[in-house]
PDB file of C-alpha atoms and ligand atoms in Angstrom:
ATOM      1  CA  UNK T   1       0.020   0.246  -0.048  1.00 63.00           C
ATOM      2  CA  UNK T   2       1.329   3.613  -0.657  1.00 74.00           C
ATOM      3  CA  UNK T   3      -0.464   6.643   0.682  1.00 83.00           C
ATOM      4  CA  UNK T   4      -1.742   9.088  -1.424  1.00 95.00           C
ATOM      5  CA  UNK T   5       0.321  11.938  -2.625  1.00 97.00           C
ATOM      6  CA  UNK T   6      -1.600  15.347  -3.689  1.00 98.00           C
ATOM      7  CA  UNK T   7       0.457  18.203  -4.614  1.00 98.00           C
ATOM      8  CA  UNK T   8      -2.055  21.226  -4.622  1.00 98.00           C
ATOM      9  CA  UNK T   9      -2.977  22.765  -7.832  1.00 96.00           C
ATOM     10  CA  UNK T  10      -5.043  25.353  -6.562  1.00 97.00           C
ATOM     11  CA  UNK T  11      -3.843  29.014  -7.851  1.00 98.00           C
ATOM     12  CA  UNK T  12      -4.437  30.983  -4.634  1.00 98.00           C
ATOM     13  CA  UNK T  13      -2.002  28.425  -3.112  1.00 98.00           C
ATOM     14  CA  UNK T  14       0.623  28.645  -5.571  1.00 98.00           C
ATOM     15  CA  UNK T  15       0.269  32.553  -5.664  1.00 98.00           C
ATOM     16  CA  UNK T  16       0.890  32.703  -1.627  1.00 98.00           C
ATOM     17  CA  UNK T  17       3.492  29.979  -1.747  1.00 98.00           C
ATOM     18  CA  UNK T  18       5.536  32.050  -4.425  1.00 98.00           C
ATOM     19  CA  UNK T  19       4.999  35.254  -2.315  1.00 98.00           C
ATOM     20  CA  UNK T  20       6.587  33.688   0.757  1.00 98.00           C
ATOM     21  CA  UNK T  21       9.315  32.296  -0.864  1.00 98.00           C
ATOM     22  CA  UNK T  22      10.884  35.811  -1.905  1.00 98.00           C
ATOM     23  CA  UNK T  23      13.700  36.630   0.374  1.00 98.00           C
ATOM     24  CA  UNK T  24      12.358  39.925   1.297  1.00 98.00           C
ATOM     25  CA  UNK T  25       9.292  39.302   2.733  1.00 98.00           C
ATOM     26  CA  UNK T  26       9.430  40.144   6.367  1.00 97.00           C
ATOM     27  CA  UNK T  27       8.395  38.328   9.431  1.00 98.00           C
ATOM     28  CA  UNK T  28       4.899  39.526   9.884  1.00 98.00           C
ATOM     29  CA  UNK T  29       3.832  38.987   6.335  1.00 98.00           C
ATOM     30  CA  UNK T  30       5.554  35.632   6.205  1.00 98.00           C
ATOM     31  CA  UNK T  31       3.614  34.257   9.165  1.00 98.00           C
ATOM     32  CA  UNK T  32       0.110  35.526   8.054  1.00 98.00           C
ATOM     33  CA  UNK T  33       0.265  34.021   4.927  1.00 98.00           C
ATOM     34  CA  UNK T  34       1.810  30.667   6.255  1.00 98.00           C
ATOM     35  CA  UNK T  35      -1.581  30.813   8.142  1.00 98.00           C
ATOM     36  CA  UNK T  36      -3.677  31.745   5.044  1.00 98.00           C
ATOM     37  CA  UNK T  37      -1.927  28.730   3.206  1.00 98.00           C
ATOM     38  CA  UNK T  38      -2.405  26.210   5.918  1.00 98.00           C
ATOM     39  CA  UNK T  39      -6.132  27.127   5.828  1.00 98.00           C
ATOM     40  CA  UNK T  40      -6.375  26.519   2.107  1.00 98.00           C
ATOM     41  CA  UNK T  41      -4.607  23.382   2.276  1.00 98.00           C
ATOM     42  CA  UNK T  42      -6.955  22.309   5.097  1.00 98.00           C
ATOM     43  CA  UNK T  43      -9.843  22.557   3.012  1.00 98.00           C
ATOM     44  CA  UNK T  44      -8.292  20.379   0.380  1.00 97.00           C
ATOM     45  CA  UNK T  45      -7.073  17.761   3.072  1.00 98.00           C
ATOM     46  CA  UNK T  46     -10.486  17.560   4.497  1.00 97.00           C
ATOM     47  CA  UNK T  47     -12.294  16.979   1.237  1.00 96.00           C
ATOM     48  CA  UNK T  48     -13.028  13.116   1.935  1.00 95.00           C
ATOM     49  CA  UNK T  49     -13.953  13.374   5.283  1.00 96.00           C
ATOM     50  CA  UNK T  50     -17.212  11.542   6.309  1.00 96.00           C
ATOM     51  CA  UNK T  51     -20.724  13.323   6.669  1.00 97.00           C
ATOM     52  CA  UNK T  52     -24.162  11.843   7.597  1.00 97.00           C
ATOM     53  CA  UNK T  53     -27.493  13.218   6.863  1.00 98.00           C
ATOM     54  CA  UNK T  54     -29.076  15.352   9.566  1.00 98.00           C
ATOM     55  CA  UNK T  55     -32.821  16.756   9.418  1.00 98.00           C
ATOM     56  CA  UNK T  56     -32.754  20.545  10.107  1.00 98.00           C
ATOM     57  CA  UNK T  57     -35.128  23.192  10.208  1.00 98.00           C
ATOM     58  CA  UNK T  58     -34.252  26.522   8.185  1.00 98.00           C
ATOM     59  CA  UNK T  59     -36.650  29.797   8.818  1.00 98.00           C
ATOM     60  CA  UNK T  60     -38.642  28.490   5.363  1.00 98.00           C
ATOM     61  CA  UNK T  61     -38.573  24.562   5.439  1.00 98.00           C
ATOM     62  CA  UNK T  62     -37.407  21.448   6.843  1.00 98.00           C
ATOM     63  CA  UNK T  63     -34.677  19.943   4.852  1.00 98.00           C
ATOM     64  CA  UNK T  64     -32.081  17.079   5.022  1.00 98.00           C
ATOM     65  CA  UNK T  65     -28.414  18.537   5.559  1.00 98.00           C
ATOM     66  CA  UNK T  66     -24.986  17.012   5.920  1.00 97.00           C
ATOM     67  CA  UNK T  67     -23.073  16.928   9.206  1.00 97.00           C
ATOM     68  CA  UNK T  68     -19.380  15.727   9.742  1.00 95.00           C
ATOM     69  CA  UNK T  69     -19.260  12.244  10.952  1.00 95.00           C
ATOM     70  CA  UNK T  70     -16.784   9.853  11.582  1.00 83.00           C
ATOM     71  CA  UNK T  71     -13.510  10.102  13.743  1.00 85.00           C
ATOM     72  CA  UNK T  72     -12.796  13.237  15.743  1.00 95.00           C
ATOM     73  CA  UNK T  73     -10.027  15.252  14.573  1.00 98.00           C
ATOM     74  CA  UNK T  74      -6.489  16.315  16.019  1.00 98.00           C
ATOM     75  CA  UNK T  75      -3.866  18.698  14.477  1.00 98.00           C
ATOM     76  CA  UNK T  76      -0.551  18.003  15.462  1.00 98.00           C
ATOM     77  CA  UNK T  77       2.121  20.603  14.525  1.00 98.00           C
ATOM     78  CA  UNK T  78       6.062  19.427  14.751  1.00 98.00           C
ATOM     79  CA  UNK T  79       7.583  22.230  16.816  1.00 98.00           C
ATOM     80  CA  UNK T  80       8.488  24.955  15.947  1.00 96.00           C
ATOM     81  CA  UNK T  81       7.463  25.713  12.173  1.00 98.00           C
ATOM     82  CA  UNK T  82       4.578  23.658  12.275  1.00 98.00           C
ATOM     83  CA  UNK T  83       2.949  25.876  15.131  1.00 98.00           C
ATOM     84  CA  UNK T  84       2.553  28.661  12.174  1.00 98.00           C
ATOM     85  CA  UNK T  85      -0.212  26.540  10.384  1.00 98.00           C
ATOM     86  CA  UNK T  86      -2.198  25.818  13.595  1.00 98.00           C
ATOM     87  CA  UNK T  87      -4.387  28.421  13.742  1.00 98.00           C
ATOM     88  CA  UNK T  88      -5.028  28.295   9.861  1.00 98.00           C
ATOM     89  CA  UNK T  89      -6.279  24.606  10.415  1.00 98.00           C
ATOM     90  CA  UNK T  90      -8.363  25.796  13.575  1.00 98.00           C
ATOM     91  CA  UNK T  91     -10.321  28.197  11.899  1.00 98.00           C
ATOM     92  CA  UNK T  92     -11.988  25.367   9.449  1.00 98.00           C
ATOM     93  CA  UNK T  93     -11.648  22.635  11.961  1.00 97.00           C
ATOM     94  CA  UNK T  94     -12.549  24.403  15.580  1.00 96.00           C
ATOM     95  CA  UNK T  95     -13.433  21.180  17.258  1.00 95.00           C
ATOM     96  CA  UNK T  96     -10.089  19.424  16.784  1.00 97.00           C
ATOM     97  CA  UNK T  97      -7.891  19.176  19.596  1.00 97.00           C
ATOM     98  CA  UNK T  98      -3.970  20.135  19.185  1.00 98.00           C
ATOM     99  CA  UNK T  99      -0.999  17.917  20.357  1.00 98.00           C
ATOM    100  CA  UNK T 100       2.730  19.169  19.948  1.00 98.00           C
ATOM    101  CA  UNK T 101       5.582  17.354  18.865  1.00 98.00           C
ATOM    102  CA  UNK T 102       8.728  19.004  19.362  1.00 98.00           C
ATOM    103  CA  UNK T 103      11.933  18.267  17.319  1.00 95.00           C
ATOM    104  CA  UNK T 104      14.708  19.923  15.769  1.00 92.00           C
ATOM    105  CA  UNK T 105      16.988  18.988  13.048  1.00 90.00           C
ATOM    106  CA  UNK T 106      20.708  18.547  14.138  1.00 92.00           C
ATOM    107  CA  UNK T 107      22.344  20.851  11.666  1.00 89.00           C
ATOM    108  CA  UNK T 108      25.577  18.567  11.107  1.00 91.00           C
ATOM    109  CA  UNK T 109      23.928  15.111  11.024  1.00 94.00           C
ATOM    110  CA  UNK T 110      20.465  16.143   9.888  1.00 92.00           C
ATOM    111  CA  UNK T 111      18.918  13.731  12.336  1.00 94.00           C
ATOM    112  CA  UNK T 112      15.809  14.933  14.119  1.00 95.00           C
ATOM    113  CA  UNK T 113      16.205  15.291  18.028  1.00 95.00           C
ATOM    114  CA  UNK T 114      13.092  15.029  20.195  1.00 96.00           C
ATOM    115  CA  UNK T 115      12.422  17.482  22.842  1.00 97.00           C
ATOM    116  CA  UNK T 116       8.749  17.324  23.570  1.00 97.00           C
ATOM    117  CA  UNK T 117       5.649  15.341  22.956  1.00 97.00           C
ATOM    118  CA  UNK T 118       2.215  16.112  24.286  1.00 97.00           C
ATOM    119  CA  UNK T 119      -0.969  14.552  22.570  1.00 98.00           C
ATOM    120  CA  UNK T 120      -4.470  14.614  23.314  1.00 97.00           C
ATOM    121  CA  UNK T 121      -5.309  11.703  25.833  1.00 95.00           C
ATOM    122  CA  UNK T 122      -7.516   9.857  23.238  1.00 96.00           C
ATOM    123  CA  UNK T 123      -5.424  10.734  20.259  1.00 95.00           C
ATOM    124  CA  UNK T 124      -5.739   6.851  19.311  1.00 95.00           C
ATOM    125  CA  UNK T 125      -9.409   7.351  18.482  1.00 95.00           C
ATOM    126  CA  UNK T 126      -8.611  10.711  16.597  1.00 96.00           C
ATOM    127  CA  UNK T 127      -7.948  11.165  12.761  1.00 97.00           C
ATOM    128  CA  UNK T 128      -4.731  13.246  13.313  1.00 98.00           C
ATOM    129  CA  UNK T 129      -3.304  15.915  10.660  1.00 98.00           C
ATOM    130  CA  UNK T 130       0.396  16.518  11.360  1.00 98.00           C
ATOM    131  CA  UNK T 131       1.424  19.697   9.972  1.00 98.00           C
ATOM    132  CA  UNK T 132       5.139  21.071   9.245  1.00 98.00           C
ATOM    133  CA  UNK T 133       5.688  23.689   6.427  1.00 98.00           C
ATOM    134  CA  UNK T 134       8.908  21.579   5.253  1.00 98.00           C
ATOM    135  CA  UNK T 135       9.414  18.308   4.436  1.00 98.00           C
ATOM    136  CA  UNK T 136      13.272  18.051   3.488  1.00 98.00           C
ATOM    137  CA  UNK T 137      15.005  14.721   4.115  1.00 97.00           C
ATOM    138  CA  UNK T 138      11.791  13.644   5.779  1.00 97.00           C
ATOM    139  CA  UNK T 139      13.723  12.801   9.252  1.00 97.00           C
ATOM    140  CA  UNK T 140      11.527  15.049  11.168  1.00 97.00           C
ATOM    141  CA  UNK T 141       7.974  13.973   9.646  1.00 98.00           C
ATOM    142  CA  UNK T 142       8.934  10.103   9.755  1.00 98.00           C
ATOM    143  CA  UNK T 143       9.946  10.393  13.264  1.00 97.00           C
ATOM    144  CA  UNK T 144       6.944  12.364  14.444  1.00 98.00           C
ATOM    145  CA  UNK T 145       4.608   9.855  12.831  1.00 98.00           C
ATOM    146  CA  UNK T 146       6.309   6.858  14.352  1.00 97.00           C
ATOM    147  CA  UNK T 147       5.881   8.592  17.814  1.00 97.00           C
ATOM    148  CA  UNK T 148       2.100   9.073  16.825  1.00 97.00           C
ATOM    149  CA  UNK T 149       1.912   5.276  15.924  1.00 98.00           C
ATOM    150  CA  UNK T 150       3.441   4.129  19.123  1.00 96.00           C
ATOM    151  CA  UNK T 151       0.799   5.975  20.915  1.00 95.00           C
ATOM    152  CA  UNK T 152      -1.836   4.134  19.050  1.00 96.00           C
ATOM    153  CA  UNK T 153      -2.818   6.619  16.295  1.00 97.00           C
ATOM    154  CA  UNK T 154      -3.950   4.931  13.494  1.00 96.00           C
ATOM    155  CA  UNK T 155      -5.569   7.553  11.019  1.00 96.00           C
ATOM    156  CA  UNK T 156      -2.567  10.154   9.927  1.00 98.00           C
ATOM    157  CA  UNK T 157      -2.067  12.742   7.248  1.00 98.00           C
ATOM    158  CA  UNK T 158       0.664  14.725   6.790  1.00 98.00           C
ATOM    159  CA  UNK T 159       0.610  18.407   5.430  1.00 98.00           C
ATOM    160  CA  UNK T 160       3.532  20.612   4.352  1.00 99.00           C
ATOM    161  CA  UNK T 161       3.914  23.500   2.358  1.00 98.00           C
ATOM    162  CA  UNK T 162       6.942  22.789   0.574  1.00 98.00           C
ATOM    163  CA  UNK T 163       8.489  19.285  -0.085  1.00 98.00           C
ATOM    164  CA  UNK T 164      11.610  17.888  -1.387  1.00 98.00           C
ATOM    165  CA  UNK T 165      11.302  14.590  -3.767  1.00 98.00           C
ATOM    166  CA  UNK T 166      13.758  12.929  -1.137  1.00 98.00           C
ATOM    167  CA  UNK T 167      11.567  13.495   1.805  1.00 98.00           C
ATOM    168  CA  UNK T 168       8.413  12.392  -0.049  1.00 98.00           C
ATOM    169  CA  UNK T 169       9.967   8.994  -0.974  1.00 98.00           C
ATOM    170  CA  UNK T 170      11.459   8.631   2.641  1.00 98.00           C
ATOM    171  CA  UNK T 171       7.783   8.997   3.822  1.00 98.00           C
ATOM    172  CA  UNK T 172       6.519   6.709   1.344  1.00 97.00           C
ATOM    173  CA  UNK T 173       8.896   4.133   2.202  1.00 97.00           C
ATOM    174  CA  UNK T 174       8.453   4.509   6.100  1.00 98.00           C
ATOM    175  CA  UNK T 175       4.772   5.330   6.446  1.00 98.00           C
ATOM    176  CA  UNK T 176       3.199   3.945   3.147  1.00 97.00           C
ATOM    177  CA  UNK T 177      -0.434   4.325   5.113  1.00 98.00           C
ATOM    178  CA  UNK T 178       0.065   8.110   5.298  1.00 98.00           C
ATOM    179  CA  UNK T 179      -1.581  10.570   3.057  1.00 98.00           C
ATOM    180  CA  UNK T 180       0.481  13.413   2.355  1.00 98.00           C
ATOM    181  CA  UNK T 181      -0.706  16.984   1.078  1.00 98.00           C
ATOM    182  CA  UNK T 182       1.991  19.190  -0.419  1.00 98.00           C
ATOM    183  CA  UNK T 183       1.684  22.799  -1.206  1.00 98.00           C
ATOM    184  CA  UNK T 184       4.546  22.767  -3.745  1.00 98.00           C
ATOM    185  CA  UNK T 185       6.855  20.010  -4.635  1.00 98.00           C
ATOM    186  CA  UNK T 186      10.311  21.352  -5.253  1.00 98.00           C
ATOM    187  CA  UNK T 187      13.762  20.261  -7.205  1.00 98.00           C
ATOM    188  CA  UNK T 188      15.970  18.802  -4.407  1.00 98.00           C
ATOM    189  CA  UNK T 189      17.842  19.315  -1.249  1.00 98.00           C
ATOM    190  CA  UNK T 190      21.400  21.241  -1.220  1.00 97.00           C
ATOM    191  CA  UNK T 191      24.224  19.829   0.832  1.00 96.00           C
ATOM    192  CA  UNK T 192      23.203  21.193   4.254  1.00 95.00           C
ATOM    193  CA  UNK T 193      19.607  19.509   3.501  1.00 96.00           C
ATOM    194  CA  UNK T 194      17.962  22.855   2.584  1.00 97.00           C
ATOM    195  CA  UNK T 195      15.001  22.470   0.053  1.00 98.00           C
ATOM    196  CA  UNK T 196      15.957  24.248  -3.315  1.00 98.00           C
ATOM    197  CA  UNK T 197      14.640  26.497  -4.355  1.00 98.00           C
ATOM    198  CA  UNK T 198      12.561  26.441  -0.833  1.00 98.00           C
ATOM    199  CA  UNK T 199      11.876  29.300   1.102  1.00 98.00           C
ATOM    200  CA  UNK T 200      14.991  29.043   3.592  1.00 98.00           C
ATOM    201  CA  UNK T 201      14.403  28.264   7.316  1.00 97.00           C
ATOM    202  CA  UNK T 202      10.834  28.181   7.702  1.00 98.00           C
ATOM    203  CA  UNK T 203      11.123  28.315  11.690  1.00 97.00           C
ATOM    204  CA  UNK T 204      13.496  31.447  11.680  1.00 98.00           C
ATOM    205  CA  UNK T 205      11.269  32.939   9.014  1.00 98.00           C
ATOM    206  CA  UNK T 206       7.901  32.573  11.188  1.00 98.00           C
ATOM    207  CA  UNK T 207       9.346  33.783  14.414  1.00 98.00           C
ATOM    208  CA  UNK T 208      12.228  36.162  13.369  1.00 98.00           C
ATOM    209  CA  UNK T 209      15.123  34.398  14.896  1.00 97.00           C
ATOM    210  CA  UNK T 210      17.561  35.216  12.176  1.00 90.00           C
TER     211      UNK T 210
HETATM  212  O1  PRP J 301      12.483  16.779   6.597  1.00 83.98           O
HETATM  213  P1  PRP J 301      13.825  17.337   7.651  1.00 83.98           P
HETATM  214  O2  PRP J 301      15.176  17.173   7.030  1.00 83.98           O
HETATM  215  O3  PRP J 301      13.596  16.519   8.795  1.00 83.98           O
HETATM  216  O4  PRP J 301      13.667  18.920   7.774  1.00 83.98           O
HETATM  217  C1  PRP J 301      12.330  19.462   7.937  1.00 83.98           C
HETATM  218  C2  PRP J 301      12.211  20.069   9.373  1.00 83.98           C
HETATM  219  O5  PRP J 301      13.081  20.977   9.563  1.00 83.98           O
HETATM  220  C3  PRP J 301      12.717  22.223  10.023  1.00 83.98           C
HETATM  221  O6  PRP J 301      12.588  22.332  11.440  1.00 83.98           O
HETATM  222  P2  PRP J 301      13.627  22.688  12.234  1.00 83.98           P
HETATM  223  O7  PRP J 301      14.758  21.711  12.631  1.00 83.98           O
HETATM  224  O8  PRP J 301      14.567  23.819  11.582  1.00 83.98           O
HETATM  225  O9  PRP J 301      13.482  22.986  13.481  1.00 83.98           O
HETATM  226  P3  PRP J 301      12.316  24.722  13.664  1.00 83.98           P
HETATM  227  O10 PRP J 301      11.062  24.397  13.474  1.00 83.98           O
HETATM  228  O11 PRP J 301      12.393  24.772  15.376  1.00 83.98           O
HETATM  229  O12 PRP J 301      13.285  25.517  13.144  1.00 83.98           O
HETATM  230  C4  PRP J 301      11.255  21.899   9.471  1.00 83.98           C
HETATM  231  O13 PRP J 301      10.396  22.751  10.270  1.00 83.98           O
HETATM  232  C5  PRP J 301      10.880  20.583   9.598  1.00 83.98           C
HETATM  233  O14 PRP J 301      10.668  20.323  10.960  1.00 83.98           O
HETATM  234  O1  URA J 302      14.677  24.093   3.475  1.00 83.98           O
HETATM  235  C1  URA J 302      14.455  23.732   4.503  1.00 83.98           C
HETATM  236  C2  URA J 302      14.691  22.422   5.011  1.00 83.98           C
HETATM  237  C3  URA J 302      14.488  22.253   6.393  1.00 83.98           C
HETATM  238  N1  URA J 302      13.924  22.914   7.385  1.00 83.98           N
HETATM  239  C4  URA J 302      13.577  24.215   6.454  1.00 83.98           C
HETATM  240  O2  URA J 302      12.937  25.107   7.350  1.00 83.98           O
HETATM  241  N2  URA J 302      13.786  24.698   5.505  1.00 83.98           N
HETATM  242 MG1   MG J 303      14.131  25.793  11.467  1.00 83.98          MG
END
């Protein structure tokens, strides 16, 4: 089994990603637009959520409408940069619980180092949306999803704004059951593990730390 890979083709998403790639975009704007992209990607990534019929009364008539059904949802950002996507996601799925996984990539080895994990107690019963703007080598997302599976989570989707082919391949090899939603699929990684052309360090650009 191989998870579904969806590369966004919506013009608004393409436009906003191109905008924030530019090196002269400042922290405030970068953070705001990351949130807008996350909101648009959430819309696409929730397209197949289950619904059930519900009888409702409008001011004019009774009718059969739709309401969300199936598993409850959770959003799990990979810290830090994933935090930039949480509010955009919550704007569309406000009842979702939010867990946090703290990982940073060792700049020399590029291996993910874990420093935090706090998840909803019932996360094993939820459909989980893992969010991180960048999928580079795949080390961080592979590790985060492994941590979730160890806690019993079975239904996982991963949303990233920019991905490198190397990371997508690694995710497919290690987590073939996870559907991946990608804002833009870039060319490659450079010698330091940065995505080319990418947008630089997403965490630093969201929080203004460089
Ligand atoms: O696919 P990978 O090779 O693992 O790289 C991607 C990871 O690197 C960045 O985090 P970073 O380590 O810079 O931490 P930060 O979010 O705290 O800046 C990014 O937000 C991903 O989590
Ligand atoms: O290009 C990259 C790669 C990893 N992390 C980032 O923030 N950017
Ligand atoms: Mg970073």
